[in-house]
Structure formats: C-alpha cells, structure tokens
Coordinates of C-alpha atoms and ligand atoms in Angstrom, one line a residue:
X153 CA 166.9 -168.6 121.4
X154 CA 166.5 -172.0 119.7
X155 CA 168.4 -174.3 117.4
X156 CA 167.2 -176.6 114.6
X157 CA 164.9 -173.8 113.6
X158 CA 164.6 -174.5 109.9
X159 CA 162.2 -177.3 110.8
X160 CA 159.3 -177.5 110.0
X161 CA 158.1 -175.4 107.1
X162 CA 156.8 -172.2 108.7
X163 CA 153.4 -170.6 108.1
X164 CA 154.6 -168.1 105.6
X165 CA 156.3 -170.8 103.5
X166 CA 153.3 -173.0 103.8
X167 CA 151.0 -170.3 102.4
X168 CA 153.5 -169.6 99.6
X169 CA 153.6 -173.3 98.7
X170 CA 149.8 -173.4 98.6
X171 CA 149.7 -170.5 96.3
X172 CA 152.3 -172.0 94.0
X173 CA 150.4 -175.3 93.9
X174 CA 147.4 -173.4 92.7
X175 CA 149.5 -171.9 89.9
X176 CA 150.0 -168.3 91.2
X177 CA 152.9 -166.8 89.4
X178 CA 153.7 -164.0 91.9
X179 CA 154.1 -166.6 94.6
X180 CA 156.6 -168.5 92.6
X181 CA 158.5 -165.2 92.0
X182 CA 158.4 -164.5 95.7
X183 CA 159.9 -167.9 96.6
X184 CA 162.7 -167.4 94.1
X185 CA 163.5 -164.0 95.6
X186 CA 163.4 -165.3 99.1
X187 CA 165.7 -168.3 98.6
X188 CA 167.9 -167.4 95.6
X189 CA 170.6 -165.6 97.6
X190 CA 171.4 -168.4 100.0
X191 CA 171.2 -171.1 97.3
X192 CA 173.5 -169.1 95.0
X193 CA 175.9 -168.6 97.9
X194 CA 175.9 -172.4 98.5
X195 CA 176.5 -173.1 94.8
X196 CA 179.3 -170.6 94.7
X197 CA 181.0 -172.2 97.7
X198 CA 181.2 -175.5 95.8
X199 CA 181.7 -174.4 92.2
X200 CA 183.1 -170.8 92.4
X201 CA 181.5 -167.8 90.9
X202 CA 180.8 -169.3 87.5
X203 CA 178.1 -169.6 85.0
X204 CA 177.9 -173.2 86.1
X205 CA 176.8 -172.2 89.6
X206 CA 174.0 -170.0 88.2
X207 CA 173.0 -173.0 86.1
X208 CA 172.7 -175.5 88.9
X209 CA 170.7 -173.0 91.0
X210 CA 168.3 -172.6 88.1
X211 CA 168.1 -176.4 87.8
X212 CA 167.4 -176.7 91.5
X213 CA 164.4 -174.3 91.2
X214 CA 163.0 -176.2 88.3
X215 CA 163.7 -179.4 90.2
X216 CA 161.6 -178.0 93.1
X217 CA 158.7 -177.2 90.9
X218 CA 158.7 -180.6 89.2
X219 CA 158.9 -182.4 92.6
X220 CA 156.3 -180.1 94.2
X221 CA 153.5 -182.6 94.2
X222 CA 155.7 -184.8 96.5
X223 CA 156.9 -182.1 98.8
X224 CA 156.1 -182.9 102.4
X225 CA 155.3 -179.8 104.5
X226 CA 156.5 -181.5 107.6
X227 CA 159.9 -180.8 106.2
X228 CA 161.8 -177.5 106.1
X229 CA 161.4 -175.8 102.8
X230 CA 164.9 -174.3 103.1
X231 CA 166.5 -177.7 103.8
X232 CA 164.5 -179.3 101.0
X233 CA 165.7 -176.6 98.5
X234 CA 169.3 -177.1 99.7
X235 CA 169.0 -180.9 99.3
X236 CA 167.8 -180.5 95.7
X237 CA 170.6 -178.1 95.0
X238 CA 173.2 -180.5 96.6
X239 CA 171.9 -183.2 94.3
X240 CA 172.1 -181.0 91.2
X241 CA 175.7 -180.0 92.2
X242 CA 176.5 -183.7 92.6
X243 CA 175.2 -184.4 89.1
X244 CA 177.1 -181.5 87.7
X245 CA 180.4 -182.6 89.3
X246 CA 179.9 -186.2 88.2
X247 CA 179.5 -184.9 84.6
X248 CA 182.5 -182.8 84.9
X249 CA 184.6 -185.6 86.5
X250 CA 184.0 -187.7 83.3
X251 CA 185.9 -185.0 81.5
X252 CA 188.3 -183.7 84.1
X253 CA 191.0 -182.6 81.7
X254 CA 188.6 -180.1 80.2
X255 CA 188.6 -178.3 83.6
X256 CA 192.1 -178.9 84.9
X257 CA 191.3 -179.7 88.5
X258 CA 189.8 -182.4 90.7
X259 CA 186.3 -181.3 91.8
X260 CA 186.8 -183.3 95.0
X261 CA 189.3 -180.7 96.1
X262 CA 186.4 -178.3 96.5
X263 CA 184.9 -180.2 99.4
X264 CA 185.8 -179.3 103.0
X265 CA 184.7 -179.7 106.6
X266 CA 182.0 -182.3 107.3
X267 CA 181.2 -182.3 103.6
X268 CA 184.6 -183.7 102.8
X269 CA 183.9 -186.9 104.8
X270 CA 180.5 -187.3 103.3
X271 CA 181.2 -189.5 100.3
X272 CA 181.5 -193.2 101.3
X273 CA 184.9 -194.8 100.9
X274 CA 184.6 -198.6 100.4
X275 CA 185.5 -199.3 104.0
X276 CA 183.0 -196.8 105.3
X277 CA 180.3 -198.1 103.0
X278 CA 181.0 -201.6 104.3
X279 CA 180.9 -200.5 107.9
X280 CA 177.7 -198.5 107.3
X281 CA 174.5 -200.1 108.5
X282 CA 171.3 -198.9 107.0
X283 CA 168.8 -198.0 109.7
X284 CA 165.2 -198.6 109.2
X285 CA 163.1 -195.5 108.7
X286 CA 161.5 -196.0 112.1
X287 CA 164.9 -196.4 113.9
X288 CA 166.1 -193.3 112.1
X289 CA 163.1 -191.3 113.2
X290 CA 163.6 -192.3 116.8
X291 CA 167.2 -191.4 116.6
X292 CA 166.2 -187.9 115.4
X293 CA 163.7 -187.6 118.3
X294 CA 166.2 -188.5 121.0
X295 CA 169.1 -186.4 119.6
X296 CA 166.7 -183.4 119.1
X297 CA 165.5 -183.8 122.6
X298 CA 169.0 -183.8 124.0
X299 CA 169.9 -180.7 122.1
X300 CA 166.6 -178.9 123.1
X301 CA 167.3 -179.7 126.8
X302 CA 170.8 -178.3 126.6
X303 CA 169.6 -175.1 124.8
X304 CA 167.0 -174.6 127.4
X305 CA 169.6 -174.9 130.1
X306 CA 171.9 -172.5 128.1
X307 CA 174.6 -175.2 127.9
X308 CA 176.0 -173.9 124.6
X309 CA 179.5 -175.1 125.3
X310 CA 178.2 -178.7 125.8
X311 CA 176.3 -178.5 122.6
X312 CA 179.4 -177.3 120.8
X313 CA 181.4 -180.3 122.3
X314 CA 178.6 -182.8 121.4
X315 CA 178.4 -181.4 117.8
X316 CA 182.2 -181.9 117.4
X317 CA 182.1 -185.4 118.9
X318 CA 179.0 -186.8 117.3
X319 CA 178.6 -184.9 114.1
X320 CA 182.1 -184.1 113.1
X321 CA 183.4 -187.3 114.7
X322 CA 186.4 -185.7 116.5
X323 CA 188.2 -187.6 119.3
X324 CA 187.9 -186.3 122.9
X325 CA 191.4 -185.0 122.9
X326 CA 190.9 -183.1 119.6
X327 CA 187.7 -181.5 120.9
X328 CA 189.5 -180.5 124.1
X329 CA 192.4 -179.0 122.2
X330 CA 190.1 -177.0 119.9
X331 CA 188.0 -175.7 122.8
X332 CA 190.9 -175.1 125.2
X333 CA 189.3 -177.5 127.7
X334 CA 190.5 -180.4 129.8
X335 CA 190.1 -183.8 128.0
X336 CA 188.3 -185.1 131.2
X337 CA 185.7 -182.4 130.9
X338 CA 185.0 -183.5 127.3
X339 CA 184.8 -187.1 128.3
X340 CA 182.4 -186.1 131.1
X341 CA 180.1 -184.3 128.6
X342 CA 180.1 -187.2 126.2
X343 CA 179.4 -189.7 129.0
X344 CA 176.4 -187.6 130.3
X345 CA 175.1 -187.1 126.8
X346 CA 175.1 -190.9 126.1
X347 CA 173.5 -191.6 129.4
X348 CA 170.7 -189.1 128.6
X349 CA 170.2 -190.7 125.2
X350 CA 169.9 -194.2 126.9
X351 CA 167.4 -192.8 129.3
X352 CA 165.2 -191.5 126.5
X353 CA 165.5 -194.9 124.8
X354 CA 164.4 -196.6 128.0
X355 CA 161.4 -194.2 128.2
X356 CA 160.4 -195.1 124.7
X357 CA 160.7 -198.8 125.5
X358 CA 158.5 -198.4 128.5
X359 CA 155.9 -196.4 126.7
X360 CA 155.8 -198.2 123.3
X361 CA 157.3 -201.7 124.0
X362 CA 160.6 -203.3 123.2
X363 CA 160.0 -203.3 119.4
X364 CA 160.0 -199.5 119.4
X365 CA 163.3 -199.1 121.1
X366 CA 166.7 -198.6 119.6
X367 CA 168.7 -201.5 120.8
X368 CA 170.4 -202.0 117.5
X369 CA 171.1 -198.4 116.7
X370 CA 174.8 -197.7 116.9
X371 CA 175.0 -194.3 118.7
X372 CA 178.7 -194.1 118.1
X373 CA 178.6 -194.8 114.4
X374 CA 179.9 -191.6 112.9
X375 CA 178.7 -191.9 109.3
X376 CA 175.1 -192.6 110.2
X377 CA 174.9 -190.0 113.0
X378 CA 176.6 -187.4 110.8
X379 CA 174.2 -187.9 107.9
X380 CA 171.2 -187.7 110.2
X381 CA 172.6 -184.6 111.9
X382 CA 173.1 -182.9 108.6
X383 CA 169.8 -183.9 107.0
X384 CA 167.8 -182.9 110.0
X385 CA 170.0 -179.9 110.8
X386 CA 169.9 -180.7 114.4
X387 CA 172.2 -177.8 115.5
X388 CA 171.7 -175.3 112.7
X389 CA 170.8 -171.8 114.1
X390 CA 168.0 -169.8 112.6
X391 CA 168.9 -167.4 109.7
X392 CA 168.1 -164.5 112.0
X393 CA 170.5 -165.8 114.6
X394 CA 173.2 -166.1 112.0
X395 CA 172.5 -162.5 111.1
X396 CA 172.9 -161.4 114.7
X397 CA 176.1 -163.4 115.0
X398 CA 177.4 -161.7 111.9
X399 CA 176.9 -158.3 113.6
X400 CA 178.5 -159.6 116.8
X401 CA 175.2 -159.1 118.8
X402 CA 175.1 -162.4 120.5
X403 CA 176.3 -163.3 124.0
X404 CA 179.6 -165.1 124.1
X405 CA 178.6 -168.7 124.3
X406 CA 176.2 -168.3 121.4
X407 CA 178.8 -166.4 119.4
X408 CA 181.4 -169.1 120.0
X409 CA 179.0 -171.9 119.2
X410 CA 178.0 -170.3 115.9
X411 CA 181.6 -169.7 115.0
X412 CA 182.4 -173.4 115.6
X413 CA 179.3 -174.5 113.6
X414 CA 180.4 -172.4 110.6
X415 CA 184.1 -172.8 110.7
X416 CA 185.0 -176.1 112.4
X417 CA 181.9 -178.1 111.5
X418 CA 181.8 -176.3 108.2
X419 CA 178.0 -176.5 107.8
X420 CA 177.6 -175.5 104.1
X421 CA 173.9 -174.5 104.5
X422 CA 174.6 -172.1 107.3
X423 CA 177.7 -170.8 105.6
X424 CA 175.5 -170.1 102.5
X425 CA 173.0 -168.2 104.7
X426 CA 175.8 -166.2 106.4
X427 CA 177.5 -165.4 103.0
X428 CA 174.1 -164.3 101.6
X429 CA 173.4 -162.1 104.7
X430 CA 177.0 -160.7 104.6
X431 CA 176.7 -159.4 101.0
X432 CA 173.7 -157.1 100.7
X433 CA 175.3 -155.7 97.5
X434 CA 175.0 -159.1 95.9
X435 CA 171.3 -159.0 96.3
X436 CA 170.8 -156.1 93.9
X437 CA 173.1 -157.8 91.3
X438 CA 171.0 -161.0 91.8
X439 CA 167.8 -159.3 90.8
X440 CA 168.5 -159.9 87.1
X441 CA 169.4 -163.5 87.7
X442 CA 166.2 -164.0 89.7
X443 CA 164.1 -162.7 86.8
X444 CA 165.9 -165.0 84.4
X445 CA 165.2 -168.0 86.7
X446 CA 161.6 -167.0 87.0
X447 CA 161.2 -166.7 83.2
X448 CA 162.9 -170.0 82.5
X449 CA 161.1 -172.0 85.2
X450 CA 157.6 -170.5 85.0
X451 CA 156.6 -173.0 82.2
X452 CA 157.0 -175.8 84.7
X453 CA 154.6 -174.2 87.1
X454 CA 151.6 -174.6 84.8
X455 CA 152.5 -178.3 84.4
X456 CA 152.3 -178.9 88.1
X457 CA 149.0 -177.0 88.5
X458 CA 146.8 -179.7 87.1
Ligands
LIG49 ZN1 174.1 -175.4 109.9

C-alpha cells in the first residue's frame, strides 16, 4: 500500500495523452469518460448540483485540451485536471461574487476544511514568503521521503498526526484531542519528523553543496507547507484504496487514516473520488453529460493537433 499515488502520470494515461495529441477522437472520449465522474463530484461539492457545476466541468475539459501542448507528463493527469477545474470554479465564483444579490448567498460559505484556509488574508499574504522553484522541489523531496518511510514502516498513525500538524496546521493539543492521544506523544512524533527532515537536508548539503540545501526554508510555515502538500498530494491515497476504504476492507490504521484525510483534512480531490465511487448510479446518468462534453469540446481537439 502506498500514498501519493496520483503521481506521476501512469502508463495508461500517458498512452491516452499521446493518442489525444495525435488527434484521435476516441481517446479524447475515453479520457472524458474516465475522469468526468470525479471532476463532476468535485464541482458539485463546491457549487451544488446545478447547471453551473456541469458548465465548469465542461470548461475544465476544454481548458485541458487548449493547454495540452504544455502538459508535463511528469505531473499527475488527475491532479492536473483537478487544478484546471479548481481554477475554473474560482473564475466562476469571482464572476458570481460581482453580482452576489443575484444568487442570495456568499460563495465563500461553500468552502470548508483545508480549502477554507486556502485564500490569503492580508496578514497571511504578508507573512508568506515565496520559495524559489528549487527550494520548493527540495521541500517536496524531503516531505515525500519522510512519508514514504513512514508508510514502509506502517506508521499510519504518525502519518495521520503529521498530516494534521503540517498540512492542516493544528496545534499539538488539538491533534491529541482529535486522535485520543497524549499531547506528549504528538509532540514526540513532531520532534522526530522535524529531526528526520533536517537529516535529509544535511544529506543533500553534503551531496550537492551548501547552495542546494534548504537553510532558508521555513518548515513550520503553514501556508507554504499546506499549499505544497495539496499541490503535490503528498498524503492522498490511490483511488483504488479509497474504494477499498469505502467498502470497509482496509485494516484499521489505514481505515482511520483515510477517514481523517477525508473528514478532518477535508481533501476535496479525494472526497470527489470517494463520492464518485460511492454513486455508481450517477455514472449512468452522467453518460449523456459526457457525450455533450465530448461534442462541445471536440472542435478544440483538431486545433491542438497541428
Ligand atoms: Zn487527498
């Protein structure tokens, strides 16, 4: 069992993308069928079951086609599609905010979990330090390594704590309360995690020189860590693992970890996958929508072919 599985684009997706790039219509239809359900579930979680949520999903698929020449296959296709959709939803909400009386509610109220802390308040924006691309890549490498090591040792409870501490930004005592654990135990896990991260940084410094190390990176700065965690989906389970959790087939520490990732962390991408998997009936109803998306987007495919 592994985490962070949506990275990188797998062979099946890579093959599909190659076919789409050469203008093959059936491949484009296949990609829509494969990803529509989870994207639609994501849009519904933000916008409700409305025509608007169908529209933004359609815009996201068109957005994918028009950006296809720039798609980097080192990235996860699923995460890339979610990020386009997130952008389209943001655009839509900004449009709607300009005329809020027409809709009668504040779109910000729809946000929840980690997503609710995502927008920068002025003080957060002031505190936020932009990392260089290289620093950010190194941060991803060491965080991923820490998580991989813990998965290998089956330390799911520690991963759950680390996720709540670093990603959600909860305090030790809140993590302890949520997990029914001693506050000292949480402090110990945090201490050991930070010590491991520093060891990795030291290794990198030895191997690649001082310039490569992360001396300036604020490991405790919540906004930056949370953004990187979400963008790189450091602790997102595979879709198949979410499916097993839904059926209650996983061992207890995994089941609890996934529950926490979905409910406490409130990962919208995994929730969308879960909702999509939980509603097989919706798939049949989606077939018509998928056809419409195909028909309305296929014109953009030929434009990317040349
Ligand atoms: Zn997730």
